[in-house]
PDB file of C-alpha atoms in Angstrom:
ATOM      1  CA  UNK A 101     106.504  71.899 151.241  1.00  0.00           C
ATOM      2  CA  UNK A 102     106.544  75.653 151.808  1.00  0.00           C
ATOM      3  CA  UNK A 103     106.375  77.797 154.969  1.00  0.00           C
ATOM      4  CA  UNK A 104     102.618  78.167 154.781  1.00  0.00           C
ATOM      5  CA  UNK A 105     102.157  74.404 154.694  1.00  0.00           C
ATOM      6  CA  UNK A 106     104.701  73.866 157.472  1.00  0.00           C
ATOM      7  CA  UNK A 107     103.023  76.464 159.689  1.00  0.00           C
ATOM      8  CA  UNK A 108      99.708  74.667 159.214  1.00  0.00           C
ATOM      9  CA  UNK A 109     101.102  71.531 160.892  1.00  0.00           C
ATOM     10  CA  UNK A 110     100.157  71.386 164.567  1.00  0.00           C
ATOM     11  CA  UNK A 111     102.997  72.323 166.897  1.00  0.00           C
ATOM     12  CA  UNK A 112     101.842  69.630 169.299  1.00  0.00           C
ATOM     13  CA  UNK A 113     102.344  66.968 166.640  1.00  0.00           C
ATOM     14  CA  UNK A 114     105.865  68.260 165.944  1.00  0.00           C
ATOM     15  CA  UNK A 115     106.672  68.308 169.664  1.00  0.00           C
ATOM     16  CA  UNK A 116     105.294  64.798 170.144  1.00  0.00           C
ATOM     17  CA  UNK A 117     107.406  63.531 167.215  1.00  0.00           C
ATOM     18  CA  UNK A 118     110.468  64.915 168.999  1.00  0.00           C
ATOM     19  CA  UNK A 119     109.496  63.230 172.273  1.00  0.00           C
ATOM     20  CA  UNK A 120     108.043  66.234 174.131  1.00  0.00           C
ATOM     21  CA  UNK A 121     104.714  65.870 175.926  1.00  0.00           C
ATOM     22  CA  UNK A 122     102.749  68.571 177.797  1.00  0.00           C
ATOM     23  CA  UNK A 123     102.863  68.857 181.579  1.00  0.00           C
ATOM     24  CA  UNK A 124      99.407  70.465 181.641  1.00  0.00           C
ATOM     25  CA  UNK A 125      96.829  71.513 179.071  1.00  0.00           C
ATOM     26  CA  UNK A 126      93.304  72.701 178.343  1.00  0.00           C
ATOM     27  CA  UNK A 127      91.308  73.519 175.216  1.00  0.00           C
ATOM     28  CA  UNK A 128      93.192  76.760 174.590  1.00  0.00           C
ATOM     29  CA  UNK A 129      96.809  76.012 175.527  1.00  0.00           C
ATOM     30  CA  UNK A 130      99.375  73.350 176.335  1.00  0.00           C
ATOM     31  CA  UNK A 131     102.420  73.846 178.568  1.00  0.00           C
ATOM     32  CA  UNK A 132     105.754  72.053 178.170  1.00  0.00           C
ATOM     33  CA  UNK A 133     109.165  71.984 179.778  1.00  0.00           C
ATOM     34  CA  UNK A 134     111.448  73.905 177.447  1.00  0.00           C
ATOM     35  CA  UNK A 135     112.425  71.732 174.435  1.00  0.00           C
ATOM     36  CA  UNK A 136     115.599  73.799 174.131  1.00  0.00           C
ATOM     37  CA  UNK A 137     117.172  73.073 177.516  1.00  0.00           C
ATOM     38  CA  UNK A 138     116.662  71.841 181.072  1.00  0.00           C
ATOM     39  CA  UNK A 139     114.144  73.402 183.421  1.00  0.00           C
ATOM     40  CA  UNK A 140     112.014  72.241 186.354  1.00  0.00           C
ATOM     41  CA  UNK A 141     108.943  74.415 185.658  1.00  0.00           C
ATOM     42  CA  UNK A 142     107.164  74.528 182.305  1.00  0.00           C
ATOM     43  CA  UNK A 143     107.695  77.847 180.537  1.00  0.00           C
ATOM     44  CA  UNK A 144     106.951  76.799 176.956  1.00  0.00           C
ATOM     45  CA  UNK A 145     103.357  77.452 175.903  1.00  0.00           C
ATOM     46  CA  UNK A 146     101.513  76.410 172.742  1.00  0.00           C
ATOM     47  CA  UNK A 147      98.483  78.516 171.832  1.00  0.00           C
ATOM     48  CA  UNK A 148      96.246  75.865 170.299  1.00  0.00           C
ATOM     49  CA  UNK A 149      93.753  78.031 168.364  1.00  0.00           C
ATOM     50  CA  UNK A 150      96.558  80.129 166.839  1.00  0.00           C
ATOM     51  CA  UNK A 151      99.119  77.299 166.589  1.00  0.00           C
ATOM     52  CA  UNK A 152     101.991  79.465 167.827  1.00  0.00           C
ATOM     53  CA  UNK A 153     104.428  79.040 170.702  1.00  0.00           C
ATOM     54  CA  UNK A 154     106.046  81.263 173.308  1.00  0.00           C
ATOM     55  CA  UNK A 155     108.977  80.491 175.598  1.00  0.00           C
ATOM     56  CA  UNK A 156     108.623  82.735 178.648  1.00  0.00           C
ATOM     57  CA  UNK A 157     112.069  81.860 180.031  1.00  0.00           C
ATOM     58  CA  UNK A 158     113.709  83.395 176.935  1.00  0.00           C
ATOM     59  CA  UNK A 159     111.032  85.794 175.728  1.00  0.00           C
ATOM     60  CA  UNK A 160     111.007  84.078 172.331  1.00  0.00           C
ATOM     61  CA  UNK A 161     108.213  82.610 170.238  1.00  0.00           C
ATOM     62  CA  UNK A 162     106.763  82.132 166.763  1.00  0.00           C
ATOM     63  CA  UNK A 163     105.323  79.680 164.284  1.00  0.00           C
ATOM     64  CA  UNK A 164     106.021  76.001 163.583  1.00  0.00           C
ATOM     65  CA  UNK A 165     108.753  77.066 161.144  1.00  0.00           C
ATOM     66  CA  UNK A 166     110.333  79.303 163.785  1.00  0.00           C
ATOM     67  CA  UNK A 167     110.276  76.461 166.301  1.00  0.00           C
ATOM     68  CA  UNK A 168     111.991  73.965 163.989  1.00  0.00           C
ATOM     69  CA  UNK A 169     114.603  76.551 163.036  1.00  0.00           C
ATOM     70  CA  UNK A 170     115.435  77.211 166.665  1.00  0.00           C
ATOM     71  CA  UNK A 171     115.265  73.543 167.702  1.00  0.00           C
ATOM     72  CA  UNK A 172     117.727  72.371 165.049  1.00  0.00           C
ATOM     73  CA  UNK A 173     119.620  75.673 164.783  1.00  0.00           C
ATOM     74  CA  UNK A 174     118.970  75.674 161.050  1.00  0.00           C
ATOM     75  CA  UNK A 175     117.694  77.909 158.248  1.00  0.00           C
ATOM     76  CA  UNK A 176     114.171  78.053 156.802  1.00  0.00           C
ATOM     77  CA  UNK A 177     115.410  75.752 154.036  1.00  0.00           C
ATOM     78  CA  UNK A 178     116.726  73.305 156.623  1.00  0.00           C
ATOM     79  CA  UNK A 179     113.449  73.391 158.554  1.00  0.00           C
ATOM     80  CA  UNK A 180     111.454  72.670 155.396  1.00  0.00           C
ATOM     81  CA  UNK A 181     113.816  69.835 154.442  1.00  0.00           C
ATOM     82  CA  UNK A 182     113.476  68.219 157.882  1.00  0.00           C
ATOM     83  CA  UNK A 183     109.680  68.537 157.931  1.00  0.00           C
ATOM     84  CA  UNK A 184     109.419  67.073 154.416  1.00  0.00           C
ATOM     85  CA  UNK A 185     111.079  63.872 155.637  1.00  0.00           C
ATOM     86  CA  UNK A 186     108.589  63.423 158.482  1.00  0.00           C
ATOM     87  CA  UNK A 187     105.158  61.843 158.309  1.00  0.00           C
ATOM     88  CA  UNK A 188     102.985  64.557 159.862  1.00  0.00           C
ATOM     89  CA  UNK A 189      99.347  63.706 159.452  1.00  0.00           C
ATOM     90  CA  UNK A 190      97.539  66.663 160.992  1.00  0.00           C
ATOM     91  CA  UNK A 191      97.263  70.115 159.475  1.00  0.00           C
ATOM     92  CA  UNK A 192      96.227  72.750 161.937  1.00  0.00           C
ATOM     93  CA  UNK A 193      92.744  74.259 161.594  1.00  0.00           C
ATOM     94  CA  UNK A 194      92.425  77.671 163.268  1.00  0.00           C
ATOM     95  CA  UNK A 195      88.679  77.220 163.742  1.00  0.00           C
ATOM     96  CA  UNK A 196      89.074  73.921 165.644  1.00  0.00           C
ATOM     97  CA  UNK A 197      91.218  73.350 168.716  1.00  0.00           C
ATOM     98  CA  UNK A 198      93.482  70.323 168.494  1.00  0.00           C
ATOM     99  CA  UNK A 199      92.568  67.209 170.366  1.00  0.00           C
ATOM    100  CA  UNK A 200      94.228  66.933 173.764  1.00  0.00           C
ATOM    101  CA  UNK A 201      97.378  64.874 173.907  1.00  0.00           C
ATOM    102  CA  UNK A 202      96.868  61.361 175.326  1.00  0.00           C
ATOM    103  CA  UNK A 203      97.414  60.779 179.029  1.00  0.00           C
ATOM    104  CA  UNK A 204     100.643  58.837 179.513  1.00  0.00           C
ATOM    105  CA  UNK A 205     101.356  57.062 182.773  1.00  0.00           C
ATOM    106  CA  UNK A 206     104.068  54.554 183.727  1.00  0.00           C
ATOM    107  CA  UNK A 207     102.533  51.760 185.805  1.00  0.00           C
ATOM    108  CA  UNK A 208     105.597  49.644 186.551  1.00  0.00           C
ATOM    109  CA  UNK A 209     109.209  49.087 185.537  1.00  0.00           C
ATOM    110  CA  UNK A 210     110.744  45.634 185.815  1.00  0.00           C
ATOM    111  CA  UNK A 211     113.324  43.282 184.320  1.00  0.00           C
ATOM    112  CA  UNK A 212     112.493  41.728 180.956  1.00  0.00           C
ATOM    113  CA  UNK A 213     110.122  38.831 181.599  1.00  0.00           C
ATOM    114  CA  UNK A 214     107.090  38.889 179.281  1.00  0.00           C
ATOM    115  CA  UNK A 215     107.272  36.097 176.660  1.00  0.00           C
ATOM    116  CA  UNK A 216     106.120  38.451 173.884  1.00  0.00           C
ATOM    117  CA  UNK A 217     108.939  40.891 174.606  1.00  0.00           C
ATOM    118  CA  UNK A 218     111.484  38.084 174.806  1.00  0.00           C
ATOM    119  CA  UNK A 219     110.226  36.851 171.430  1.00  0.00           C
ATOM    120  CA  UNK A 220     110.394  40.398 170.014  1.00  0.00           C
ATOM    121  CA  UNK A 221     114.015  40.727 171.127  1.00  0.00           C
ATOM    122  CA  UNK A 222     114.854  37.326 169.652  1.00  0.00           C
ATOM    123  CA  UNK A 223     113.317  38.433 166.349  1.00  0.00           C
ATOM    124  CA  UNK A 224     115.657  41.412 166.465  1.00  0.00           C
ATOM    125  CA  UNK A 225     118.595  39.038 166.946  1.00  0.00           C
ATOM    126  CA  UNK A 226     119.026  39.963 170.621  1.00  0.00           C
ATOM    127  CA  UNK A 227     119.637  37.563 173.499  1.00  0.00           C
ATOM    128  CA  UNK A 228     119.785  37.740 177.304  1.00  0.00           C
ATOM    129  CA  UNK A 229     123.191  39.368 176.905  1.00  0.00           C
ATOM    130  CA  UNK A 230     121.484  42.758 176.377  1.00  0.00           C
ATOM    131  CA  UNK A 231     118.945  42.475 179.221  1.00  0.00           C
ATOM    132  CA  UNK A 232     121.052  44.532 181.703  1.00  0.00           C
ATOM    133  CA  UNK A 233     120.643  47.580 179.432  1.00  0.00           C
ATOM    134  CA  UNK A 234     116.844  47.519 179.032  1.00  0.00           C
ATOM    135  CA  UNK A 235     113.672  47.220 181.106  1.00  0.00           C
ATOM    136  CA  UNK A 236     110.124  45.992 180.722  1.00  0.00           C
ATOM    137  CA  UNK A 237     107.766  48.956 181.006  1.00  0.00           C
ATOM    138  CA  UNK A 238     104.025  48.786 181.614  1.00  0.00           C
ATOM    139  CA  UNK A 239     102.308  52.071 180.824  1.00  0.00           C
ATOM    140  CA  UNK A 240      98.836  53.468 180.198  1.00  0.00           C
ATOM    141  CA  UNK A 241      97.717  55.606 177.252  1.00  0.00           C
ATOM    142  CA  UNK A 242      94.142  56.905 177.434  1.00  0.00           C
ATOM    143  CA  UNK A 243      93.063  54.101 179.808  1.00  0.00           C
ATOM    144  CA  UNK A 244      94.676  51.427 177.639  1.00  0.00           C
ATOM    145  CA  UNK A 245      97.517  49.508 179.280  1.00  0.00           C
ATOM    146  CA  UNK A 246     100.484  48.519 177.121  1.00  0.00           C
ATOM    147  CA  UNK A 247     103.886  46.978 177.707  1.00  0.00           C
ATOM    148  CA  UNK A 248     107.137  47.416 175.818  1.00  0.00           C
ATOM    149  CA  UNK A 249     110.898  47.152 175.950  1.00  0.00           C
ATOM    150  CA  UNK A 250     112.141  50.358 177.559  1.00  0.00           C
ATOM    151  CA  UNK A 251     115.484  52.074 177.023  1.00  0.00           C
ATOM    152  CA  UNK A 252     116.228  54.973 179.372  1.00  0.00           C
ATOM    153  CA  UNK A 253     117.869  58.276 178.371  1.00  0.00           C
ATOM    154  CA  UNK A 254     119.829  60.696 180.535  1.00  0.00           C
ATOM    155  CA  UNK A 255     116.738  62.892 181.153  1.00  0.00           C
ATOM    156  CA  UNK A 256     114.799  59.933 182.602  1.00  0.00           C
ATOM    157  CA  UNK A 257     112.772  59.605 179.409  1.00  0.00           C
ATOM    158  CA  UNK A 258     112.158  56.237 177.752  1.00  0.00           C
ATOM    159  CA  UNK A 259     112.338  54.852 174.236  1.00  0.00           C
ATOM    160  CA  UNK A 260     109.651  52.175 173.894  1.00  0.00           C
ATOM    161  CA  UNK A 261     109.464  49.263 171.442  1.00  0.00           C
ATOM    162  CA  UNK A 262     107.484  46.098 170.925  1.00  0.00           C
ATOM    163  CA  UNK A 263     106.285  44.213 167.865  1.00  0.00           C
ATOM    164  CA  UNK A 264     103.434  46.661 167.275  1.00  0.00           C
ATOM    165  CA  UNK A 265     104.477  49.879 169.010  1.00  0.00           C
ATOM    166  CA  UNK A 266     107.249  52.424 168.625  1.00  0.00           C
ATOM    167  CA  UNK A 267     107.224  55.534 170.771  1.00  0.00           C
ATOM    168  CA  UNK A 268     108.814  57.575 173.527  1.00  0.00           C
ATOM    169  CA  UNK A 269     107.763  58.637 176.988  1.00  0.00           C
ATOM    170  CA  UNK A 270     108.685  61.931 178.667  1.00  0.00           C
ATOM    171  CA  UNK A 271     111.591  64.069 177.470  1.00  0.00           C
ATOM    172  CA  UNK A 272     113.640  63.012 174.457  1.00  0.00           C
ATOM    173  CA  UNK A 273     117.399  62.874 175.017  1.00  0.00           C
ATOM    174  CA  UNK A 274     120.549  60.908 174.303  1.00  0.00           C
ATOM    175  CA  UNK A 275     121.646  57.862 176.291  1.00  0.00           C
ATOM    176  CA  UNK A 276     125.218  57.378 177.442  1.00  0.00           C
ATOM    177  CA  UNK A 277     126.286  54.086 178.961  1.00  0.00           C
ATOM    178  CA  UNK A 278     129.225  51.704 179.250  1.00  0.00           C
ATOM    179  CA  UNK A 279     129.184  48.684 176.965  1.00  0.00           C
ATOM    180  CA  UNK A 280     130.185  46.287 179.756  1.00  0.00           C
ATOM    181  CA  UNK A 281     129.931  46.463 183.554  1.00  0.00           C
ATOM    182  CA  UNK A 282     133.689  46.370 184.102  1.00  0.00           C
ATOM    183  CA  UNK A 283     134.035  49.555 182.074  1.00  0.00           C
ATOM    184  CA  UNK A 284     134.093  52.697 184.201  1.00  0.00           C
ATOM    185  CA  UNK A 285     130.656  54.329 184.111  1.00  0.00           C
ATOM    186  CA  UNK A 286     130.433  57.788 182.620  1.00  0.00           C
ATOM    187  CA  UNK A 287     128.109  60.207 184.361  1.00  0.00           C
ATOM    188  CA  UNK A 288     124.905  61.251 182.592  1.00  0.00           C
ATOM    189  CA  UNK A 289     125.377  64.675 184.160  1.00  0.00           C
ATOM    190  CA  UNK A 290     125.514  67.192 181.287  1.00  0.00           C
ATOM    191  CA  UNK A 291     128.140  69.226 183.160  1.00  0.00           C
ATOM    192  CA  UNK A 292     130.522  66.303 183.472  1.00  0.00           C
ATOM    193  CA  UNK A 293     133.848  66.973 181.757  1.00  0.00           C
ATOM    194  CA  UNK A 294     135.474  63.649 182.596  1.00  0.00           C
ATOM    195  CA  UNK A 295     138.029  62.779 179.954  1.00  0.00           C
ATOM    196  CA  UNK A 296     137.244  59.489 178.220  1.00  0.00           C
ATOM    197  CA  UNK A 297     139.004  57.487 175.551  1.00  0.00           C
ATOM    198  CA  UNK A 298     136.681  55.494 173.288  1.00  0.00           C
ATOM    199  CA  UNK A 299     133.017  55.790 172.341  1.00  0.00           C
ATOM    200  CA  UNK A 300     130.747  54.137 169.759  1.00  0.00           C
ATOM    201  CA  UNK A 301     127.829  56.214 168.419  1.00  0.00           C
ATOM    202  CA  UNK A 302     124.457  54.794 167.312  1.00  0.00           C
ATOM    203  CA  UNK A 303     121.164  56.270 166.111  1.00  0.00           C
ATOM    204  CA  UNK A 304     118.759  53.859 167.839  1.00  0.00           C
ATOM    205  CA  UNK A 305     119.042  51.644 170.888  1.00  0.00           C
ATOM    206  CA  UNK A 306     118.449  48.387 168.968  1.00  0.00           C
ATOM    207  CA  UNK A 307     121.618  49.186 167.010  1.00  0.00           C
ATOM    208  CA  UNK A 308     123.537  49.743 170.254  1.00  0.00           C
ATOM    209  CA  UNK A 309     122.190  46.477 171.648  1.00  0.00           C
ATOM    210  CA  UNK A 310     123.175  44.734 168.393  1.00  0.00           C
ATOM    211  CA  UNK A 311     126.708  46.049 168.869  1.00  0.00           C
ATOM    212  CA  UNK A 312     126.769  44.635 172.418  1.00  0.00           C
ATOM    213  CA  UNK A 313     125.377  41.334 171.110  1.00  0.00           C
ATOM    214  CA  UNK A 314     128.141  40.993 168.528  1.00  0.00           C
ATOM    215  CA  UNK A 315     131.050  42.194 170.663  1.00  0.00           C
ATOM    216  CA  UNK A 316     133.083  39.931 172.906  1.00  0.00           C
ATOM    217  CA  UNK A 317     134.617  42.964 174.580  1.00  0.00           C
ATOM    218  CA  UNK A 318     134.633  46.714 174.106  1.00  0.00           C
ATOM    219  CA  UNK A 319     136.568  48.996 176.414  1.00  0.00           C
ATOM    220  CA  UNK A 320     134.581  52.141 175.920  1.00  0.00           C
ATOM    221  CA  UNK A 321     131.192  53.798 176.134  1.00  0.00           C
ATOM    222  CA  UNK A 322     128.107  53.727 173.934  1.00  0.00           C
ATOM    223  CA  UNK A 323     126.296  56.904 172.923  1.00  0.00           C
ATOM    224  CA  UNK A 324     122.772  56.494 171.530  1.00  0.00           C
ATOM    225  CA  UNK A 325     121.118  59.489 169.846  1.00  0.00           C
ATOM    226  CA  UNK A 326     117.582  58.055 170.202  1.00  0.00           C
ATOM    227  CA  UNK A 327     116.747  60.540 167.418  1.00  0.00           C
ATOM    228  CA  UNK A 328     118.820  62.419 164.857  1.00  0.00           C
ATOM    229  CA  UNK A 329     117.248  65.538 166.383  1.00  0.00           C
ATOM    230  CA  UNK A 330     119.575  64.985 169.359  1.00  0.00           C
ATOM    231  CA  UNK A 331     122.757  65.511 167.330  1.00  0.00           C
ATOM    232  CA  UNK A 332     123.551  68.806 169.090  1.00  0.00           C
ATOM    233  CA  UNK A 333     123.435  67.145 172.524  1.00  0.00           C
ATOM    234  CA  UNK A 334     125.644  64.338 171.240  1.00  0.00           C
ATOM    235  CA  UNK A 335     128.220  66.764 169.850  1.00  0.00           C
ATOM    236  CA  UNK A 336     128.653  68.348 173.282  1.00  0.00           C
ATOM    237  CA  UNK A 337     129.392  64.949 174.819  1.00  0.00           C
ATOM    238  CA  UNK A 338     131.770  63.767 172.075  1.00  0.00           C
ATOM    239  CA  UNK A 339     134.307  66.478 172.889  1.00  0.00           C
ATOM    240  CA  UNK A 340     135.433  64.331 175.844  1.00  0.00           C
ATOM    241  CA  UNK A 341     136.557  61.406 173.655  1.00  0.00           C
ATOM    242  CA  UNK A 342     139.793  60.784 171.786  1.00  0.00           C
ATOM    243  CA  UNK A 343     138.406  57.818 169.807  1.00  0.00           C
ATOM    244  CA  UNK A 344     134.975  58.010 168.154  1.00  0.00           C
ATOM    245  CA  UNK A 345     133.432  55.150 166.158  1.00  0.00           C
ATOM    246  CA  UNK A 346     130.308  55.922 164.115  1.00  0.00           C
ATOM    247  CA  UNK A 347     127.709  53.194 163.509  1.00  0.00           C
ATOM    248  CA  UNK A 348     124.848  55.313 162.183  1.00  0.00           C
ATOM    249  CA  UNK A 349     122.115  54.335 159.726  1.00  0.00           C
ATOM    250  CA  UNK A 350     122.709  53.987 155.995  1.00  0.00           C
ATOM    251  CA  UNK A 351     119.994  56.463 155.045  1.00  0.00           C
ATOM    252  CA  UNK A 352     119.932  60.220 154.455  1.00  0.00           C
ATOM    253  CA  UNK A 353     119.453  61.249 158.075  1.00  0.00           C
ATOM    254  CA  UNK A 354     122.124  58.806 159.229  1.00  0.00           C
ATOM    255  CA  UNK A 355     124.598  59.983 156.601  1.00  0.00           C
ATOM    256  CA  UNK A 356     123.862  63.615 157.468  1.00  0.00           C
ATOM    257  CA  UNK A 357     124.622  62.932 161.138  1.00  0.00           C
ATOM    258  CA  UNK A 358     127.799  61.092 160.215  1.00  0.00           C
ATOM    259  CA  UNK A 359     128.907  64.042 158.060  1.00  0.00           C
ATOM    260  CA  UNK A 360     128.125  66.520 160.850  1.00  0.00           C
ATOM    261  CA  UNK A 361     130.177  64.580 163.398  1.00  0.00           C
ATOM    262  CA  UNK A 362     133.111  63.998 161.031  1.00  0.00           C
ATOM    263  CA  UNK A 363     133.160  67.692 160.191  1.00  0.00           C
ATOM    264  CA  UNK A 364     133.617  68.636 163.861  1.00  0.00           C
ATOM    265  CA  UNK A 365     135.673  65.590 164.861  1.00  0.00           C
ATOM    266  CA  UNK A 366     138.017  64.639 161.967  1.00  0.00           C
ATOM    267  CA  UNK A 367     139.526  61.850 164.081  1.00  0.00           C
ATOM    268  CA  UNK A 368     136.170  60.035 164.196  1.00  0.00           C
ATOM    269  CA  UNK A 369     135.831  56.898 162.064  1.00  0.00           C
ATOM    270  CA  UNK A 370     132.775  55.859 160.068  1.00  0.00           C
ATOM    271  CA  UNK A 371     132.106  52.100 160.255  1.00  0.00           C
ATOM    272  CA  UNK A 372     128.796  52.065 158.370  1.00  0.00           C
ATOM    273  CA  UNK A 373     130.545  50.395 155.416  1.00  0.00           C
ATOM    274  CA  UNK A 374     130.658  47.194 157.492  1.00  0.00           C
ATOM    275  CA  UNK A 375     126.885  46.865 157.013  1.00  0.00           C
ATOM    276  CA  UNK A 376     126.538  48.868 153.782  1.00  0.00           C
ATOM    277  CA  UNK A 377     124.000  46.410 152.312  1.00  0.00           C
ATOM    278  CA  UNK A 378     121.619  47.035 155.215  1.00  0.00           C
ATOM    279  CA  UNK A 379     119.739  50.030 156.624  1.00  0.00           C
ATOM    280  CA  UNK A 380     121.339  49.754 160.042  1.00  0.00           C
ATOM    281  CA  UNK A 381     123.385  47.537 162.325  1.00  0.00           C
ATOM    282  CA  UNK A 382     120.356  45.698 163.666  1.00  0.00           C
ATOM    283  CA  UNK A 383     119.206  44.687 160.178  1.00  0.00           C
ATOM    284  CA  UNK A 384     122.720  43.373 159.580  1.00  0.00           C
ATOM    285  CA  UNK A 385     122.589  41.334 162.806  1.00  0.00           C
ATOM    286  CA  UNK A 386     119.182  39.866 161.923  1.00  0.00           C
ATOM    287  CA  UNK A 387     120.416  38.867 158.468  1.00  0.00           C
ATOM    288  CA  UNK A 388     123.567  37.376 159.978  1.00  0.00           C
ATOM    289  CA  UNK A 389     121.539  35.324 162.454  1.00  0.00           C
ATOM    290  CA  UNK A 390     119.157  34.143 159.719  1.00  0.00           C
ATOM    291  CA  UNK A 391     122.105  33.162 157.515  1.00  0.00           C
ATOM    292  CA  UNK A 392     123.638  31.247 160.402  1.00  0.00           C
ATOM    293  CA  UNK A 393     120.305  29.494 160.991  1.00  0.00           C
ATOM    294  CA  UNK A 394     120.066  28.561 157.291  1.00  0.00           C
ATOM    295  CA  UNK A 395     123.659  27.426 157.364  1.00  0.00           C
ATOM    296  CA  UNK A 396     122.971  25.282 160.421  1.00  0.00           C
ATOM    297  CA  UNK A 397     119.849  23.798 158.809  1.00  0.00           C
ATOM    298  CA  UNK A 398     121.759  23.123 155.579  1.00  0.00           C
ATOM    299  CA  UNK A 399     124.503  21.429 157.597  1.00  0.00           C
ATOM    300  CA  UNK A 400     121.921  19.232 159.314  1.00  0.00           C
ATOM    301  CA  UNK A 401     120.316  18.345 155.971  1.00  0.00           C
ATOM    302  CA  UNK A 402     123.719  17.565 154.441  1.00  0.00           C
ATOM    303  CA  UNK A 403     124.725  15.475 157.459  1.00  0.00           C
ATOM    304  CA  UNK A 404     121.414  13.615 157.357  1.00  0.00           C
ATOM    305  CA  UNK A 405     121.876  12.926 153.633  1.00  0.00           C
ATOM    306  CA  UNK A 406     125.397  11.628 154.225  1.00  0.00           C
ATOM    307  CA  UNK A 407     124.188   9.394 157.056  1.00  0.00           C
ATOM    308  CA  UNK A 408     121.378   8.064 154.874  1.00  0.00           C
ATOM    309  CA  UNK A 409     123.857   7.379 152.084  1.00  0.00           C
ATOM    310  CA  UNK A 410     126.218   5.662 154.506  1.00  0.00           C
ATOM    311  CA  UNK A 411     123.367   3.521 155.874  1.00  0.00           C
ATOM    312  CA  UNK A 412     122.388   2.474 152.338  1.00  0.00           C
ATOM    313  CA  UNK A 413     126.020   1.569 151.609  1.00  0.00           C
ATOM    314  CA  UNK A 414     126.193  -0.510 154.806  1.00  0.00           C
ATOM    315  CA  UNK A 415     122.921  -2.250 153.925  1.00  0.00           C
ATOM    316  CA  UNK A 416     124.280  -2.964 150.433  1.00  0.00           C
ATOM    317  CA  UNK A 417     127.509  -4.378 151.869  1.00  0.00           C
ATOM    318  CA  UNK A 418     125.556  -6.585 154.277  1.00  0.00           C
ATOM    319  CA  UNK A 419     123.377  -7.866 151.445  1.00  0.00           C
ATOM    320  CA  UNK A 420     126.427  -8.510 149.231  1.00  0.00           C
ATOM    321  CA  UNK A 421     128.260 -10.328 152.026  1.00  0.00           C
ATOM    322  CA  UNK A 422     125.158 -12.439 152.671  1.00  0.00           C
ATOM    323  CA  UNK A 423     124.990 -13.449 149.015  1.00  0.00           C
ATOM    324  CA  UNK A 424     128.717 -14.310 148.999  1.00  0.00           C
ATOM    325  CA  UNK A 425     128.349 -16.486 152.112  1.00  0.00           C
ATOM    326  CA  UNK A 426     125.429 -18.338 150.509  1.00  0.00           C
ATOM    327  CA  UNK A 427     127.447 -19.012 147.346  1.00  0.00           C
ATOM    328  CA  UNK A 428     130.397 -20.406 149.383  1.00  0.00           C
ATOM    329  CA  UNK A 429     128.075 -22.825 151.167  1.00  0.00           C
ATOM    330  CA  UNK A 430     126.686 -24.113 147.874  1.00  0.00           C
ATOM    331  CA  UNK A 431     130.206 -24.569 146.498  1.00  0.00           C
TER     332      UNK A 431
END
């Protein structure tokens, strides 16, 4: 991919991939809250026919390449490398305005209850133990109502998952939470400078939930990136911790994040070797549960075989004793 190709990709598709949705839009433009920081009024505009952006709050703007450079604080080479790893389907056509983004609306938020979501969590190796950290979200996209497991971030955005859907709603951000209720809660306020001791870092929330599922106790906090694009936000938070455990994915983006954190925090420890044969911690948990299930089934089969063998031996002994008794009577 080169700059010309990257600049032909619709900015709206890039923004959507990073979890940013417009607050208002028409055929010519779409307005967003700044993707580069917090604000209450949208000042980031995308010119749809030209496929360029302008951030009025900073007086900055440019092409898709310029946006990715600024978003990740990287070079042109870094922007091209990131874009090459994504699966962008649309290439911007100057003569045709892009289709409006879908209308997203949250209908209700409740505790996990739908059988399909419970089954989905079970398939991911997750039990009721993780329910306090997630919600069941019902939401509408272009007049179609869906439901999914929802995981909230510190900007009140949601990561959404079910067996057939993977997406995000509202602003993309990290999630910071205690692993267990008795652990002191750390504020999601970005300005908080409370000194903490231990934190475990994950890329996705199913990995964090897997960690909770496997742990009997953990006196510390969990930090979930929700996207490797949130690494900068995570780095700001990690300065408050004296112990940092890394449980990131065993792929290029995960390893890159691990390297970035270790470079800034040499005292951090990488634990990805514990599940080195798997893509992430959740895959490891699923495999572990499946192995346990096979082991349990094999134990049942073995026990049944032993019982059957024992029953045959008992029947043989009974038959032999019967024959012996009959011989004694004849004698």
